[in-house]
Coordinates of C-alpha atoms and ligand atoms in Angstrom, one line a residue:
X403 CA -128.4 137.2 -85.4
X404 CA -124.8 136.2 -85.5
X405 CA -122.6 136.1 -82.6
X406 CA -119.4 138.2 -82.0
X407 CA -116.3 136.1 -82.5
X408 CA -112.7 136.8 -82.2
X409 CA -110.0 134.6 -83.7
X410 CA -106.5 134.8 -82.4
X411 CA -104.0 133.6 -85.0
X412 CA -104.6 133.6 -88.8
X413 CA -102.8 130.4 -89.8
X414 CA -104.5 127.5 -91.5
X415 CA -106.8 126.8 -88.6
X416 CA -107.6 130.4 -87.5
X417 CA -108.2 131.7 -91.0
X418 CA -110.4 128.8 -92.0
X419 CA -112.4 129.0 -88.7
X420 CA -112.8 132.8 -89.0
X421 CA -113.9 132.7 -92.7
X422 CA -116.2 129.8 -92.1
X423 CA -117.9 131.3 -89.0
X424 CA -118.4 134.6 -90.9
X425 CA -119.9 132.5 -93.7
X426 CA -122.3 131.1 -91.1
X427 CA -123.5 134.7 -90.3
X428 CA -121.3 135.5 -87.3
X429 CA -119.3 138.7 -86.9
X430 CA -115.7 137.8 -86.8
X431 CA -112.6 139.8 -86.0
X432 CA -109.3 138.0 -86.6
X433 CA -106.0 139.0 -85.0
X434 CA -102.5 138.3 -85.9
X435 CA -99.1 139.7 -84.8
X436 CA -97.7 140.2 -88.3
X437 CA -98.7 143.7 -89.6
X438 CA -98.2 142.9 -93.3
X439 CA -100.3 139.8 -93.0
X440 CA -103.1 141.7 -91.4
X441 CA -103.0 144.3 -94.2
X442 CA -103.0 141.8 -97.0
X443 CA -105.7 139.7 -95.4
X444 CA -107.8 142.9 -95.1
X445 CA -107.5 143.3 -98.8
X446 CA -108.7 139.8 -99.2
X447 CA -105.3 138.3 -100.1
X448 CA -105.1 134.8 -98.7
X449 CA -101.5 133.6 -98.2
X450 CA -102.2 129.9 -98.2
X451 CA -103.5 127.4 -100.8
X452 CA -106.8 126.2 -99.4
X453 CA -109.8 125.3 -101.6
X454 CA -112.7 127.8 -101.3
X455 CA -111.0 130.0 -98.7
X456 CA -110.3 133.0 -100.9
X457 CA -114.0 133.1 -101.8
X458 CA -115.1 132.9 -98.2
X459 CA -112.7 135.6 -97.1
X460 CA -113.9 137.9 -99.9
X461 CA -117.5 137.2 -99.0
X462 CA -116.9 137.9 -95.3
X463 CA -115.1 141.2 -96.0
X464 CA -117.6 142.5 -98.6
X465 CA -120.6 141.7 -96.3
X466 CA -118.9 143.4 -93.4
X467 CA -118.7 140.3 -91.2
X468 CA -115.0 139.6 -91.3
X469 CA -112.1 141.9 -90.4
X470 CA -108.5 141.7 -89.5
X471 CA -106.6 143.5 -86.7
X472 CA -103.1 143.7 -85.4
X473 CA -102.7 142.4 -81.9
X474 CA -105.0 140.0 -80.0
X475 CA -106.1 142.5 -77.5
X476 CA -107.7 144.6 -80.3
X477 CA -109.9 141.7 -81.4
X478 CA -111.5 140.6 -78.2
X479 CA -113.3 143.7 -76.8
X480 CA -116.7 142.9 -78.2
X481 CA -116.4 139.1 -78.5
X482 CA -118.5 136.6 -76.7
X483 CA -116.4 133.8 -78.1
X484 CA -112.6 134.0 -78.5
X485 CA -110.9 131.2 -80.4
X486 CA -107.2 130.6 -79.7
X487 CA -105.8 129.2 -83.0
X488 CA -102.1 129.5 -82.3
X489 CA -99.2 127.1 -83.1
X490 CA -98.3 124.5 -80.6
X491 CA -95.0 123.3 -82.0
X492 CA -93.1 120.2 -80.8
X493 CA -90.8 121.2 -78.0
X494 CA -87.4 119.7 -77.4
X495 CA -88.7 116.8 -75.3
X496 CA -91.6 115.9 -77.7
X497 CA -94.2 117.7 -75.7
X498 CA -96.3 120.5 -77.3
X499 CA -94.9 123.9 -76.6
X500 CA -97.7 126.0 -75.1
X501 CA -95.8 129.3 -75.0
X502 CA -97.8 131.0 -77.9
X503 CA -101.1 130.0 -76.3
X504 CA -100.1 131.2 -72.8
X505 CA -98.7 134.5 -74.1
X506 CA -102.0 135.2 -75.9
X507 CA -104.1 134.3 -72.9
X508 CA -102.0 136.6 -70.7
X509 CA -102.4 139.4 -73.3
X510 CA -106.2 139.2 -73.8
X511 CA -107.2 138.5 -70.1
X512 CA -107.8 142.2 -69.2
X513 CA -109.7 143.0 -72.4
X514 CA -112.3 140.2 -72.3
X515 CA -116.0 140.8 -71.8
X516 CA -117.4 139.3 -68.6
X517 CA -118.9 135.9 -69.4
X518 CA -116.9 135.5 -72.6
X519 CA -115.8 131.9 -73.7
X520 CA -112.2 131.5 -74.5
X521 CA -112.0 128.4 -76.8
X522 CA -108.8 126.3 -77.5
X523 CA -108.9 125.2 -81.1
X524 CA -105.2 124.5 -81.2
X525 CA -104.2 120.9 -80.3
X526 CA -103.1 121.3 -76.7
X527 CA -102.0 118.8 -74.1
X528 CA -104.6 117.4 -71.7
X529 CA -105.1 119.9 -68.9
X530 CA -104.3 122.9 -71.0
X531 CA -107.8 124.4 -70.4
X532 CA -106.7 124.9 -66.8
X533 CA -103.4 126.5 -67.8
X534 CA -105.2 129.0 -70.1
X535 CA -107.6 129.8 -67.3
X536 CA -104.7 130.7 -65.0
X537 CA -103.1 132.9 -67.6
X538 CA -106.3 134.8 -68.3
X539 CA -106.5 135.6 -64.6
X540 CA -110.3 136.1 -64.8
X541 CA -112.9 134.2 -62.9
X542 CA -115.7 135.7 -64.9
X543 CA -114.8 134.1 -68.2
X544 CA -114.9 130.4 -69.3
X545 CA -112.3 128.2 -70.9
X546 CA -113.6 125.7 -73.4
X547 CA -111.9 123.0 -75.6
X548 CA -113.2 122.7 -79.2
X549 CA -110.6 120.8 -81.2
X550 CA -110.4 121.1 -85.0
X551 CA -110.4 118.1 -87.3
X552 CA -109.6 120.0 -90.5
X553 CA -107.4 118.4 -93.2
X554 CA -105.3 120.9 -95.1
X555 CA -106.5 121.3 -98.6
X556 CA -110.1 120.4 -97.8
X557 CA -110.3 122.5 -94.5
X558 CA -113.2 124.7 -95.7
X559 CA -115.3 121.7 -96.7
X560 CA -114.3 119.8 -93.6
X561 CA -115.4 122.7 -91.5
X562 CA -118.8 123.1 -93.2
X563 CA -119.4 119.4 -93.4
X564 CA -118.0 118.0 -90.1
X565 CA -118.4 114.4 -89.0
X566 CA -118.6 115.8 -85.5
X567 CA -118.1 118.9 -83.4
X568 CA -116.5 118.2 -80.1
X569 CA -116.9 120.7 -77.2
X570 CA -115.3 120.2 -73.8
X571 CA -116.5 122.5 -71.0
X572 CA -117.0 122.3 -67.3
X573 CA -120.3 124.3 -67.5
X574 CA -122.9 122.6 -69.8
X575 CA -124.6 126.0 -70.4
X576 CA -121.3 127.4 -71.8
X577 CA -120.9 124.3 -73.9
X578 CA -124.4 124.8 -75.4
X579 CA -123.5 128.5 -76.2
X580 CA -120.4 127.4 -78.1
X581 CA -122.4 124.6 -79.8
X582 CA -124.8 127.2 -81.0
X583 CA -122.1 128.7 -83.2
X584 CA -122.2 125.6 -85.3
X585 CA -125.9 124.9 -85.3
X586 CA -126.3 125.4 -89.0
X587 CA -123.9 122.6 -89.7
X588 CA -124.6 118.9 -90.2
X589 CA -122.9 116.2 -88.1
X590 CA -123.2 115.3 -84.5
X591 CA -122.2 117.5 -81.6
X592 CA -120.5 115.8 -78.7
X593 CA -120.4 117.7 -75.4
X594 CA -117.9 116.5 -72.8
X595 CA -115.4 117.8 -70.2
X596 CA -112.3 119.7 -71.4
X597 CA -109.8 116.8 -70.7
X598 CA -111.9 114.4 -72.8
X599 CA -112.2 116.9 -75.6
X600 CA -108.5 117.4 -75.7
X601 CA -107.9 113.7 -75.6
X602 CA -110.3 113.1 -78.4
X603 CA -108.1 115.2 -80.7
X604 CA -104.9 113.3 -79.9
X605 CA -106.6 109.9 -80.0
X606 CA -108.1 110.6 -83.4
X607 CA -104.9 111.8 -85.0
X608 CA -102.9 109.0 -83.4
X609 CA -105.4 106.4 -84.6
X610 CA -105.3 107.7 -88.1
X611 CA -101.5 107.7 -88.1
X612 CA -101.7 104.1 -86.8
X613 CA -103.9 103.0 -89.7
X614 CA -101.4 104.5 -92.2
X615 CA -98.3 102.9 -90.5
X616 CA -100.2 99.6 -90.4
X617 CA -100.9 99.7 -94.1
X618 CA -97.4 100.7 -94.9
X619 CA -96.1 97.8 -92.8
X620 CA -98.6 95.6 -94.6
X621 CA -97.3 96.9 -98.0
X622 CA -93.8 95.8 -96.9
X623 CA -95.2 92.3 -96.2
X624 CA -97.1 92.2 -99.5
X625 CA -93.8 92.9 -101.3
X626 CA -92.2 89.9 -99.7
X627 CA -95.1 87.5 -100.1
X628 CA -96.1 88.5 -103.6
X629 CA -99.4 90.1 -102.8
X630 CA -100.7 93.5 -104.0
X631 CA -101.5 95.8 -101.2
X632 CA -104.1 97.8 -103.3
X633 CA -106.2 94.6 -103.5
X634 CA -105.4 93.7 -99.9
X635 CA -106.8 97.1 -98.8
X636 CA -109.8 96.8 -101.0
X637 CA -110.5 93.5 -99.4
X638 CA -110.0 94.7 -95.9
X639 CA -111.9 97.9 -96.5
X640 CA -115.1 96.1 -97.5
X641 CA -115.4 94.9 -93.9
X642 CA -117.4 97.7 -92.5
X643 CA -115.7 97.4 -89.1
X644 CA -112.4 98.4 -90.9
X645 CA -113.4 100.7 -93.8
X646 CA -111.0 101.8 -96.5
X647 CA -110.3 105.4 -95.3
X648 CA -106.7 106.3 -94.3
X649 CA -105.4 103.0 -95.5
X650 CA -103.7 104.3 -98.6
X651 CA -100.0 103.2 -98.5
X652 CA -97.5 105.9 -99.3
X653 CA -94.1 107.3 -98.4
X654 CA -95.1 107.7 -94.8
X655 CA -97.3 110.3 -93.0
X656 CA -96.3 113.9 -92.4
X657 CA -97.7 117.4 -92.2
X658 CA -98.3 119.9 -89.4
X659 CA -100.3 117.6 -87.2
X660 CA -99.6 113.8 -87.2
X661 CA -95.9 114.0 -86.4
X662 CA -96.1 116.5 -83.6
X663 CA -99.4 115.2 -82.2
X664 CA -98.2 111.6 -82.1
X665 CA -95.0 112.6 -80.3
X666 CA -96.9 114.7 -77.9
X667 CA -99.3 111.9 -77.1
X668 CA -96.4 109.6 -76.3
X669 CA -95.1 112.2 -74.0
X670 CA -98.5 112.9 -72.4
X671 CA -98.9 109.2 -71.6
X672 CA -95.3 108.9 -70.3
X673 CA -95.7 111.9 -68.1
X674 CA -98.8 110.2 -66.6
X675 CA -97.1 106.8 -66.1
X676 CA -98.1 105.0 -69.2
X677 CA -95.5 103.8 -71.8
X678 CA -97.4 104.0 -75.1
X679 CA -95.4 101.3 -76.9
X680 CA -98.0 100.9 -79.6
X681 CA -97.8 104.6 -80.6
X682 CA -93.9 104.5 -80.4
X683 CA -93.9 101.7 -82.9
X684 CA -96.3 103.6 -85.2
X685 CA -93.8 106.4 -85.2
X686 CA -90.9 104.1 -85.7
X687 CA -92.7 102.4 -88.6
X688 CA -93.2 105.7 -90.3
X689 CA -89.5 106.6 -90.0
X690 CA -88.7 103.2 -91.5
X691 CA -91.1 103.9 -94.4
X692 CA -89.1 107.1 -95.3
X693 CA -85.9 104.9 -95.3
X694 CA -87.6 102.2 -97.4
X695 CA -88.6 104.7 -100.1
X696 CA -85.1 106.2 -100.1
X697 CA -83.7 102.6 -100.5
X698 CA -86.0 101.9 -103.4
X699 CA -84.7 105.0 -105.2
X700 CA -81.1 103.9 -104.4
X701 CA -81.7 100.4 -105.7
X702 CA -82.6 101.7 -109.2
X703 CA -79.2 103.5 -109.4
X704 CA -77.2 100.5 -108.3
X705 CA -77.5 101.0 -104.6
X706 CA -75.4 104.2 -104.2
X707 CA -77.0 107.5 -105.1
X708 CA -73.8 109.5 -104.7
X709 CA -73.4 111.8 -107.7
X710 CA -76.6 110.5 -109.3
X711 CA -79.5 112.8 -110.3
X712 CA -82.8 112.0 -108.7
X713 CA -85.8 113.6 -110.2
X714 CA -88.6 114.1 -107.6
X715 CA -92.2 115.0 -108.3
X716 CA -93.9 116.4 -105.3
X717 CA -92.4 118.3 -102.3
X718 CA -95.5 119.2 -100.2
X719 CA -96.6 116.7 -97.5
X720 CA -99.6 115.8 -99.6
X721 CA -101.3 117.1 -102.7
X722 CA -103.6 120.2 -102.8
X723 CA -101.6 122.1 -100.2
X724 CA -98.5 124.3 -100.4
X725 CA -97.4 123.2 -96.9
X726 CA -93.9 121.7 -96.6
X727 CA -94.0 121.1 -92.8
X728 CA -92.8 117.7 -92.0
X729 CA -93.2 116.6 -95.5
X730 CA -92.2 112.9 -96.1
X731 CA -90.9 114.0 -99.5
X732 CA -88.4 116.4 -97.8
X733 CA -87.4 113.7 -95.3
X734 CA -86.7 111.2 -98.1
X735 CA -84.9 113.9 -100.2
X736 CA -82.7 114.8 -97.2
X737 CA -81.7 111.2 -96.8
X738 CA -80.6 111.2 -100.4
X739 CA -78.8 114.6 -100.2
X740 CA -76.9 113.4 -97.2
X741 CA -75.4 110.6 -99.2
X742 CA -74.4 112.8 -102.1
X743 CA -77.4 112.7 -104.5
X744 CA -78.3 115.6 -106.8
X745 CA -82.0 116.2 -106.4
X746 CA -84.1 118.1 -109.0
X747 CA -87.7 118.5 -107.9
X748 CA -90.9 119.8 -109.4
X749 CA -94.0 120.6 -107.4
X750 CA -97.0 122.5 -108.7
X751 CA -97.2 124.5 -105.4
X752 CA -93.5 125.3 -105.2
X753 CA -92.0 127.8 -107.6
X754 CA -88.4 127.9 -108.8
X755 CA -86.6 130.6 -106.8
X756 CA -88.8 130.1 -103.6
X757 CA -86.6 131.0 -100.7
X758 CA -87.2 128.5 -97.9
X759 CA -84.4 126.9 -95.9
X760 CA -86.3 123.6 -96.1
X761 CA -85.5 123.5 -99.8
X762 CA -81.8 124.1 -99.4
X763 CA -79.8 121.8 -101.6
X764 CA -82.7 121.0 -103.9
X765 CA -82.9 122.3 -107.5
X766 CA -86.5 123.4 -108.1
X767 CA -87.6 122.7 -111.7
X768 CA -90.3 124.7 -113.5
X769 CA -92.2 121.6 -114.8
X770 CA -92.4 117.9 -114.8
X771 CA -90.0 117.4 -117.7
X772 CA -87.4 119.9 -116.6
X773 CA -87.1 117.8 -113.4
X774 CA -86.7 114.5 -115.2
X775 CA -84.3 115.6 -118.0
X776 CA -81.0 113.7 -117.6
X777 CA -82.1 112.2 -114.3
X778 CA -81.0 108.7 -113.3
X779 CA -84.3 107.8 -111.6
X780 CA -87.7 109.5 -111.0
X781 CA -89.4 109.4 -107.6
X782 CA -93.1 110.4 -107.3
X783 CA -93.5 111.4 -103.7
X784 CA -96.8 113.3 -103.5
X785 CA -100.1 112.5 -105.2
X786 CA -100.8 115.7 -107.3
X787 CA -103.3 114.7 -110.1
X788 CA -101.1 116.2 -112.8
X789 CA -98.5 113.5 -112.2
X790 CA -101.0 110.9 -113.4
X791 CA -101.6 112.9 -116.6
X792 CA -97.8 113.2 -117.3
X793 CA -96.6 112.2 -120.8
X794 CA -94.2 109.4 -120.1
X795 CA -93.2 109.0 -123.7
X796 CA -91.9 112.6 -123.3
X797 CA -90.2 111.8 -120.0
X798 CA -88.5 108.8 -121.7
X799 CA -87.0 111.1 -124.4
X800 CA -84.8 113.0 -121.9
X801 CA -84.5 110.9 -118.8
X802 CA -81.1 109.2 -118.5
X803 CA -82.4 105.9 -117.2
X804 CA -86.0 104.8 -117.4
X805 CA -86.9 104.0 -113.8
X806 CA -89.7 105.2 -111.5
X807 CA -90.3 104.8 -107.8
X808 CA -94.0 105.5 -107.4
X809 CA -94.3 106.1 -103.6
X810 CA -98.0 107.0 -104.0
X811 CA -99.1 104.1 -106.3
X812 CA -100.3 106.8 -108.6
X813 CA -99.2 105.7 -112.0
X814 CA -100.2 103.0 -114.4
X815 CA -97.5 100.4 -113.9
X816 CA -98.4 98.4 -117.0
X817 CA -98.3 101.4 -119.3
X818 CA -94.9 102.4 -117.9
X819 CA -93.5 99.0 -118.3
X820 CA -94.8 99.0 -121.9
X821 CA -92.8 102.2 -122.5
X822 CA -89.7 100.5 -121.2
X823 CA -89.7 101.9 -117.7
X824 CA -88.6 99.9 -114.7
X825 CA -91.3 100.5 -112.0
X826 CA -91.5 100.1 -108.3
X827 CA -94.5 101.1 -106.2
X828 CA -95.4 100.5 -102.6
X829 CA -96.6 97.0 -101.7
X830 CA -97.0 95.9 -105.3
X831 CA -94.7 93.1 -106.3
Ligands
UDX1383 C1 -104.7 115.8 -90.2 C2 -106.0 115.3 -89.8 O1 -106.6 114.5 -90.8 C3 -106.9 116.4 -89.4 O2 -108.2 115.8 -88.8 C4 -106.2 117.1 -88.2 O3 -107.0 118.0 -87.6 C5 -104.9 117.7 -88.8 O4 -104.1 116.7 -89.2 P1 -103.7 116.9 -92.4 O5 -102.4 117.1 -91.6 O6 -104.1 118.1 -93.2 O7 -104.8 116.6 -91.4 O8 -103.4 115.7 -93.4 P2 -104.1 114.3 -93.7 O9 -104.9 114.4 -94.9 O10 -104.7 113.8 -92.5 O11 -102.8 113.5 -94.1 C6 -101.7 113.3 -93.2 C7 -100.6 112.5 -93.8 O12 -100.9 111.2 -93.9 C8 -100.1 113.1 -95.1 O13 -98.7 113.0 -95.2 C9 -100.8 112.1 -96.0 O14 -100.2 112.0 -97.3 C10 -100.7 110.8 -95.3 N1 -101.8 109.8 -95.6 C11 -103.1 110.1 -95.4 C12 -101.4 108.6 -96.1 O15 -100.2 108.3 -96.3 N2 -102.4 107.6 -96.3 C13 -103.7 107.9 -96.1 O16 -104.5 107.0 -96.4 C14 -104.0 109.1 -95.6

């Protein structure tokens, strides 16, 4: 018999969690504050690009285990488990802004069943479980931390095949009840206290960001000493203590989690008397990386991009998502626009005519070749597979100058050079 679950917030995390829990046999009611979103989700229309999610939402609806309602208080009446899956944006001082979480907790407090578990899935500062408990204003319900480790684009598969499930609760019995929601899944379940669970999430994301900044810094060294970072990473990764995951050099890390979580952890540490210099450097190295890629592009047009047309392939923060939040590509493009470049971009997940202020100043092309026609340089900034398959002979026919900055080391440098392109990757001399 499945459990009764409420999900507050139907963004990437909430919708994935709701659809996957209903797939596991639980009865799930998801709430949002946007009426149109609730209506379209109720018809099975998924507003985000996430592999396998449409199918699970359709399955949940047709089998009667997944529904959507307007307003958090309308989702929780029957629920034994209430997941808070709300945004925790970066506030002005770098700390996570808890106002959405607190408002929801205040709202649902009076409607909760006695004994219900309210579970923080959103990434929240250490100590937030206590804050939520205060806002709920109920001493007969429990607050639990159960952070998500879902990568956008593969969130469904990450949910159903977790490396671990982390549950932080003061009461071991409550922790076990929450763990039972996931009992059909592989992977280890770690039960700990709320502060440790909250810290595990920040530590994991900060460590992954550290790996990427490290390899991007190594790529810069490789360029100077004449080494190839791809081989260097292969050589490092074979050491099982290191591994080869999250050591792919690129234009810098971005997305909805790493930037805000790394800043938030610096702030959490500082607020508690520790100067996290290492993590500050990791963030600074990432900013440098955006600048390094922008400089590579400028170098191909003689050092000054003013009035030059830069073709860009890839706008999302990585492939297989339509998410533009904190995209390295947009950061790099904005650096170019600020100094007078004309940017024409193509991304398989961004249609021409898309209205989004983050795309202001960028011409959006309908395909690869429309982006490159007449351009002075091409920059490949995300790793969509179709870029690998591109016909560079065709690109060469209409591009003004045959030069490519491949910020994802995606392309075949030798083949490009044979076609007369100048090529610059990351960490390959
Ligand atoms: C991340 C975490 O992986 C996930 O566990 C967490 O819960 C949410 O944040 P996500 O933001 O979807 O997931 O993206 P991820 O795949 O981790 O990539 C983050 C950024 O790092 C992207 O900009 C990506 O392009 C970059 N990256 C990743 C690299 O540059 N090199 C790598 O080797 C891996």
